[in-house]
Short mmCIF file of C-alpha atoms in Angstrom, two decimals:
data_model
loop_
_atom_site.label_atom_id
_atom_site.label_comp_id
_atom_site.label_asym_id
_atom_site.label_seq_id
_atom_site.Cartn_x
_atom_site.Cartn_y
_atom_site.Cartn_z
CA UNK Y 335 119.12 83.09 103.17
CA UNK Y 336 122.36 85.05 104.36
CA UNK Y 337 120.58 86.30 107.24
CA UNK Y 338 119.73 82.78 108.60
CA UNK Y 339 123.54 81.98 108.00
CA UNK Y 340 125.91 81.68 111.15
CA UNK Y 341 129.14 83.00 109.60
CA UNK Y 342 126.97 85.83 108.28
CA UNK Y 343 126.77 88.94 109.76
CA UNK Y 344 125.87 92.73 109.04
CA UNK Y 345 128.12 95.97 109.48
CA UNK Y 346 126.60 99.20 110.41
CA UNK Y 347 127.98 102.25 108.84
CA UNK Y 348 126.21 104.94 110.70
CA UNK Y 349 127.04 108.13 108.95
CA UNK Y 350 126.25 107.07 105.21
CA UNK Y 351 122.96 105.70 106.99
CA UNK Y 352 122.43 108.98 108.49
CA UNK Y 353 123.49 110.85 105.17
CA UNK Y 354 120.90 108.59 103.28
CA UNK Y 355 118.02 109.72 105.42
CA UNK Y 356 118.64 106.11 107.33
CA UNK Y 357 116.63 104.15 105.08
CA UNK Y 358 118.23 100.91 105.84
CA UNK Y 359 117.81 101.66 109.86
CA UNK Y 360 114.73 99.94 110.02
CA UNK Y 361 116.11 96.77 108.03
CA UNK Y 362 119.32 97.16 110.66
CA UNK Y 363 117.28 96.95 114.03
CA UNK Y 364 114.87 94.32 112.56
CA UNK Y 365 117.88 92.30 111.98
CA UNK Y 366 120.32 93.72 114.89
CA UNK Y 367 120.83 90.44 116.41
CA UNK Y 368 123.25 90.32 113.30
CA UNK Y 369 125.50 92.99 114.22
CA UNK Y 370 129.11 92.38 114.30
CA UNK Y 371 131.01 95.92 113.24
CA UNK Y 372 130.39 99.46 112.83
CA UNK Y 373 131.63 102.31 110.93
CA UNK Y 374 131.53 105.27 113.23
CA UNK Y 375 131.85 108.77 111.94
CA UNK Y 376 129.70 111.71 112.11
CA UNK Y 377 127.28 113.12 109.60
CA UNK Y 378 125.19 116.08 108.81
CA UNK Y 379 122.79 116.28 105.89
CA UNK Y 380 125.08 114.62 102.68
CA UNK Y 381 128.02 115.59 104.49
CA UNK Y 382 130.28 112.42 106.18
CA UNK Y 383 133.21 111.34 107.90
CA UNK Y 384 133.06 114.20 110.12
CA UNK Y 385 134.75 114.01 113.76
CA UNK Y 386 132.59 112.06 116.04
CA UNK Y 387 130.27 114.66 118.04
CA UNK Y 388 130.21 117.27 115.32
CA UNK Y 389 127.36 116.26 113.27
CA UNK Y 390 124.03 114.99 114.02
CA UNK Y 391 124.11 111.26 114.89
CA UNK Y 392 123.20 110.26 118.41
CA UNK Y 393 126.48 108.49 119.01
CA UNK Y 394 125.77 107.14 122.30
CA UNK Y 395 122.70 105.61 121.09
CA UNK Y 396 124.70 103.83 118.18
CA UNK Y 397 127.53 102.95 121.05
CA UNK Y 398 125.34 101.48 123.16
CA UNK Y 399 124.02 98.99 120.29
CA UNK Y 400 127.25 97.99 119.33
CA UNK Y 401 128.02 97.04 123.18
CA UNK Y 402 124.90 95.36 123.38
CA UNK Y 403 125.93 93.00 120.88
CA UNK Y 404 129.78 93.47 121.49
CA UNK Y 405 130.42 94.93 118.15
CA UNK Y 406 134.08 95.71 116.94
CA UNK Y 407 134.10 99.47 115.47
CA UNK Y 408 136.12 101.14 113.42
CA UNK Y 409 136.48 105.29 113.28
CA UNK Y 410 136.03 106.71 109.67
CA UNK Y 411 137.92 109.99 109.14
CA UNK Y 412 139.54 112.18 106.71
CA UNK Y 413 142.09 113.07 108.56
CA UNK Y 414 145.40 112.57 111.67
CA UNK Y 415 143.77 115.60 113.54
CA UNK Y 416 139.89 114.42 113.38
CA UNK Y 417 140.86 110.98 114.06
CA UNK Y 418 142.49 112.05 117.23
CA UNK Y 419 139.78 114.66 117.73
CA UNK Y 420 137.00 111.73 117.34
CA UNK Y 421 139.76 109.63 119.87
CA UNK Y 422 138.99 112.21 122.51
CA UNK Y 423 135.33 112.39 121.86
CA UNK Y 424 135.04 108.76 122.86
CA UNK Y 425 137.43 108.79 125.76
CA UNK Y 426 134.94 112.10 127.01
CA UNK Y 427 131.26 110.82 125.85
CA UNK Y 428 131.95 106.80 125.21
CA UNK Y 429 131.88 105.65 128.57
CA UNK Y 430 129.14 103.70 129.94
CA UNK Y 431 126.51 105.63 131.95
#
């Protein structure tokens, strides 16, 4: 019912999808025309929040779904210095190819 909604939408948190083996990915794309934000942070194995291009999540994949359906994202870190680290990842590998 929420999903045929048009003030509802769905947020993507990519690394606790990633650290939960994405179970919910399939659910996600079936439904991607629902996409409105993203949480983007790195993961590897149970481990999350890690500076973007340090784990093992295809970023650009995920960045080019959220500007296919002009997504707002949000960075998840722990900290000042992987927040700026992740900053410079996108400015390097976030561009358009």
């Amino acid at each position: 019912m929420l999903l045929e909604s048009d003030v509802f939408a769905l947020t993507w948190d990519i690394g606790h999808s990633n650290s939960c083996s994405n179970i919910d990915e399939s659910f996600i794309m079936q439904n991607e025309g629902k996409l409105r934000h993203f949480h983007l942070h790195d993961s590897a194995g149970s481990k999350d929040h890690m500076t973007l291009g340090t784990g093992e999540i295809d970023l650009k994949a995920h960045i080019g779904i959220a500007r296919k359906h002009s997504c707002r994202c949000v960075i998840e870190t722990k900290t000042i210095k992987s927040l700026e680290q992740s900053v410079l990842w996108l400015q390097e590998h976030g561009r358009r190819s």
